[in-house]
Amino acid sequence: QVQLVESGGGSVQTGGSLRLSCTASGYTSSSYCMGWFRQAPGKEREGVGYIDKYRATSYADSVKGRFTISRDGAKNTLYLQMNSLKPEDTAMYYCAAALHWWCTADHSDFGYWGQGTQVTVSS
């Protein structure tokens, strides 16, 4: 059974940093595309960024230059380093796993989802 467990969320002030982690079990995360998504209250879920099997990454324009996705295959863990945080980054953050190594922005490509970790950025 595949499980994805996020951690590392919290409350920070504008300009602060957080690192989210997503540990996978029952799934070799390094062989597949994985992504980070977020959903703020009253808004649709949006893709934050993705990393494929070859560690190629892509990001939403709103986070480019501030967020970095990485992975540790030995720990089967995905990370999201978030710097220069803004109040508009406040959301529930989810990691998700695809069933193929390439990444698309189609949320339906991601068959497994974690339960999320809350990030709150205050001004």
PDB file of C-alpha atoms in Angstrom:
ATOM      1  CA  GLN A   1       0.000   0.000   0.000  1.00  0.00           C
ATOM      2  CA  VAL A   2       1.386   3.363  -1.028  1.00  0.00           C
ATOM      3  CA  GLN A   3       1.533   6.041   1.613  1.00  0.00           C
ATOM      4  CA  LEU A   4       2.827   9.585   1.393  1.00  0.00           C
ATOM      5  CA  VAL A   5       3.340  11.498   4.614  1.00  0.00           C
ATOM      6  CA  GLU A   6       4.138  15.197   4.598  1.00  0.00           C
ATOM      7  CA  SER A   7       5.788  17.088   7.435  1.00  0.00           C
ATOM      8  CA  GLY A   8       7.534  20.380   8.086  1.00  0.00           C
ATOM      9  CA  GLY A   9       4.670  22.816   7.805  1.00  0.00           C
ATOM     10  CA  GLY A  10       4.173  25.606  10.275  1.00  0.00           C
ATOM     11  CA  SER A  11       3.763  29.320  10.768  1.00  0.00           C
ATOM     12  CA  VAL A  12       6.398  31.816   9.680  1.00  0.00           C
ATOM     13  CA  GLN A  13       6.623  35.513   9.006  1.00  0.00           C
ATOM     14  CA  THR A  14       6.998  37.071   5.589  1.00  0.00           C
ATOM     15  CA  GLY A  15      10.472  36.444   4.261  1.00  0.00           C
ATOM     16  CA  GLY A  16      10.946  33.305   6.307  1.00  0.00           C
ATOM     17  CA  SER A  17      11.761  29.792   5.168  1.00  0.00           C
ATOM     18  CA  LEU A  18      10.379  26.315   5.647  1.00  0.00           C
ATOM     19  CA  ARG A  19      11.342  22.903   4.349  1.00  0.00           C
ATOM     20  CA  LEU A  20       8.605  20.400   3.722  1.00  0.00           C
ATOM     21  CA  SER A  21       9.279  16.684   3.557  1.00  0.00           C
ATOM     22  CA  CYS A  22       7.254  13.894   2.020  1.00  0.00           C
ATOM     23  CA  THR A  23       8.216  10.355   2.910  1.00  0.00           C
ATOM     24  CA  ALA A  24       6.911   7.549   0.750  1.00  0.00           C
ATOM     25  CA  SER A  25       6.295   3.950   1.669  1.00  0.00           C
ATOM     26  CA  GLY A  26       5.212   1.133  -0.589  1.00  0.00           C
ATOM     27  CA  TYR A  27       6.503   3.128  -3.537  1.00  0.00           C
ATOM     28  CA  THR A  28       9.949   3.846  -4.950  1.00  0.00           C
ATOM     29  CA  SER A  29       9.555   7.575  -5.285  1.00  0.00           C
ATOM     30  CA  SER A  30      12.835   8.140  -7.109  1.00  0.00           C
ATOM     31  CA  SER A  31      11.604   6.133 -10.101  1.00  0.00           C
ATOM     32  CA  TYR A  32       8.596   8.294 -10.756  1.00  0.00           C
ATOM     33  CA  CYS A  33       7.467  11.843 -11.126  1.00  0.00           C
ATOM     34  CA  MET A  34       6.520  13.486  -7.871  1.00  0.00           C
ATOM     35  CA  GLY A  35       4.982  16.846  -7.240  1.00  0.00           C
ATOM     36  CA  TRP A  36       4.022  19.403  -4.666  1.00  0.00           C
ATOM     37  CA  PHE A  37       0.625  21.022  -4.766  1.00  0.00           C
ATOM     38  CA  ARG A  38      -1.140  23.539  -2.573  1.00  0.00           C
ATOM     39  CA  GLN A  39      -4.649  24.670  -1.889  1.00  0.00           C
ATOM     40  CA  ALA A  40      -5.651  27.842  -0.108  1.00  0.00           C
ATOM     41  CA  PRO A  41      -9.118  28.293   1.392  1.00  0.00           C
ATOM     42  CA  GLY A  42     -11.642  29.093  -1.305  1.00  0.00           C
ATOM     43  CA  LYS A  43      -9.174  28.491  -4.103  1.00  0.00           C
ATOM     44  CA  GLU A  44      -8.499  25.643  -6.470  1.00  0.00           C
ATOM     45  CA  ARG A  45      -5.598  23.308  -5.919  1.00  0.00           C
ATOM     46  CA  GLU A  46      -2.542  24.383  -7.885  1.00  0.00           C
ATOM     47  CA  GLY A  47       0.688  22.688  -8.799  1.00  0.00           C
ATOM     48  CA  VAL A  48       3.722  24.166  -7.108  1.00  0.00           C
ATOM     49  CA  GLY A  49       6.430  22.117  -8.749  1.00  0.00           C
ATOM     50  CA  TYR A  50       7.470  18.712 -10.018  1.00  0.00           C
ATOM     51  CA  ILE A  51      10.513  16.505 -10.223  1.00  0.00           C
ATOM     52  CA  ASP A  52      10.940  13.584 -12.571  1.00  0.00           C
ATOM     53  CA  LYS A  53      12.995  10.421 -12.407  1.00  0.00           C
ATOM     54  CA  TYR A  54      16.012  12.262 -13.798  1.00  0.00           C
ATOM     55  CA  ARG A  55      15.647  15.072 -11.261  1.00  0.00           C
ATOM     56  CA  ALA A  56      14.463  17.557 -13.839  1.00  0.00           C
ATOM     57  CA  THR A  57      12.297  20.113 -12.084  1.00  0.00           C
ATOM     58  CA  SER A  58       9.634  22.571 -13.077  1.00  0.00           C
ATOM     59  CA  TYR A  59       7.863  25.218 -11.019  1.00  0.00           C
ATOM     60  CA  ALA A  60       4.848  27.434 -11.044  1.00  0.00           C
ATOM     61  CA  ASP A  61       5.709  30.998 -12.009  1.00  0.00           C
ATOM     62  CA  SER A  62       4.548  32.210  -8.606  1.00  0.00           C
ATOM     63  CA  VAL A  63       7.292  30.263  -6.797  1.00  0.00           C
ATOM     64  CA  LYS A  64      10.164  30.258  -9.287  1.00  0.00           C
ATOM     65  CA  GLY A  65      13.379  31.415  -7.720  1.00  0.00           C
ATOM     66  CA  ARG A  66      11.998  30.958  -4.197  1.00  0.00           C
ATOM     67  CA  PHE A  67      11.077  27.259  -3.952  1.00  0.00           C
ATOM     68  CA  THR A  68      13.276  24.260  -4.693  1.00  0.00           C
ATOM     69  CA  ILE A  69      12.229  20.634  -5.040  1.00  0.00           C
ATOM     70  CA  SER A  70      14.690  17.863  -4.344  1.00  0.00           C
ATOM     71  CA  ARG A  71      14.643  14.190  -3.475  1.00  0.00           C
ATOM     72  CA  ASP A  72      16.686  11.708  -1.490  1.00  0.00           C
ATOM     73  CA  GLY A  73      16.343   8.276  -3.016  1.00  0.00           C
ATOM     74  CA  ALA A  74      17.987   6.515  -0.096  1.00  0.00           C
ATOM     75  CA  LYS A  75      15.390   7.977   2.265  1.00  0.00           C
ATOM     76  CA  ASN A  76      12.551   7.730  -0.277  1.00  0.00           C
ATOM     77  CA  THR A  77      11.791  11.322   0.591  1.00  0.00           C
ATOM     78  CA  LEU A  78      10.796  14.364  -1.414  1.00  0.00           C
ATOM     79  CA  TYR A  79      11.544  17.887  -0.204  1.00  0.00           C
ATOM     80  CA  LEU A  80      10.262  21.370  -0.866  1.00  0.00           C
ATOM     81  CA  GLN A  81      12.556  24.146   0.301  1.00  0.00           C
ATOM     82  CA  MET A  82      10.571  27.355   0.517  1.00  0.00           C
ATOM     83  CA  ASN A  83      12.412  30.656   0.896  1.00  0.00           C
ATOM     84  CA  SER A  84      11.274  34.276   0.869  1.00  0.00           C
ATOM     85  CA  LEU A  85       7.804  33.203   1.866  1.00  0.00           C
ATOM     86  CA  LYS A  86       4.887  35.526   1.250  1.00  0.00           C
ATOM     87  CA  PRO A  87       1.397  35.644   2.789  1.00  0.00           C
ATOM     88  CA  GLU A  88       0.000  34.414  -0.530  1.00  0.00           C
ATOM     89  CA  ASP A  89       1.957  31.180  -0.032  1.00  0.00           C
ATOM     90  CA  THR A  90      -0.370  30.318   2.842  1.00  0.00           C
ATOM     91  CA  ALA A  91      -2.075  27.033   1.991  1.00  0.00           C
ATOM     92  CA  MET A  92      -2.280  23.348   2.697  1.00  0.00           C
ATOM     93  CA  TYR A  93       0.600  21.713   0.888  1.00  0.00           C
ATOM     94  CA  TYR A  94       0.346  18.201  -0.528  1.00  0.00           C
ATOM     95  CA  CYS A  95       2.829  15.892  -2.123  1.00  0.00           C
ATOM     96  CA  ALA A  96       1.678  13.528  -4.825  1.00  0.00           C
ATOM     97  CA  ALA A  97       3.128  10.678  -6.810  1.00  0.00           C
ATOM     98  CA  ALA A  98       2.601   9.729 -10.421  1.00  0.00           C
ATOM     99  CA  LEU A  99       2.733   6.274 -11.947  1.00  0.00           C
ATOM    100  CA  HIS A 100       5.221   7.252 -14.648  1.00  0.00           C
ATOM    101  CA  TRP A 101       8.623   8.905 -14.606  1.00  0.00           C
ATOM    102  CA  TRP A 102       7.751  11.980 -16.654  1.00  0.00           C
ATOM    103  CA  CYS A 103       5.872  14.924 -15.250  1.00  0.00           C
ATOM    104  CA  THR A 104       2.899  16.821 -16.565  1.00  0.00           C
ATOM    105  CA  ALA A 105       0.793  19.535 -14.994  1.00  0.00           C
ATOM    106  CA  ASP A 106      -2.276  17.316 -15.204  1.00  0.00           C
ATOM    107  CA  HIS A 107      -3.351  16.636 -11.639  1.00  0.00           C
ATOM    108  CA  SER A 108      -5.090  13.445 -12.747  1.00  0.00           C
ATOM    109  CA  ASP A 109      -1.666  11.961 -13.552  1.00  0.00           C
ATOM    110  CA  PHE A 110      -0.954  11.800  -9.852  1.00  0.00           C
ATOM    111  CA  GLY A 111      -2.503   8.703  -8.377  1.00  0.00           C
ATOM    112  CA  TYR A 112      -1.266   8.965  -4.824  1.00  0.00           C
ATOM    113  CA  TRP A 113      -1.635  11.897  -2.467  1.00  0.00           C
ATOM    114  CA  GLY A 114      -0.552  12.712   1.034  1.00  0.00           C
ATOM    115  CA  GLN A 115      -2.839  14.241   3.621  1.00  0.00           C
ATOM    116  CA  GLY A 116      -1.145  17.609   3.571  1.00  0.00           C
ATOM    117  CA  THR A 117       0.743  19.932   5.868  1.00  0.00           C
ATOM    118  CA  GLN A 118      -0.349  23.488   6.626  1.00  0.00           C
ATOM    119  CA  VAL A 119       1.856  26.455   5.832  1.00  0.00           C
ATOM    120  CA  THR A 120       0.861  29.844   7.187  1.00  0.00           C
ATOM    121  CA  VAL A 121       2.794  33.007   6.372  1.00  0.00           C
ATOM    122  CA  SER A 122       1.963  36.132   8.323  1.00  0.00           C
ATOM    123  CA  SER A 123       2.741  39.677   7.292  1.00  0.00           C
TER     124      SER A 123
END
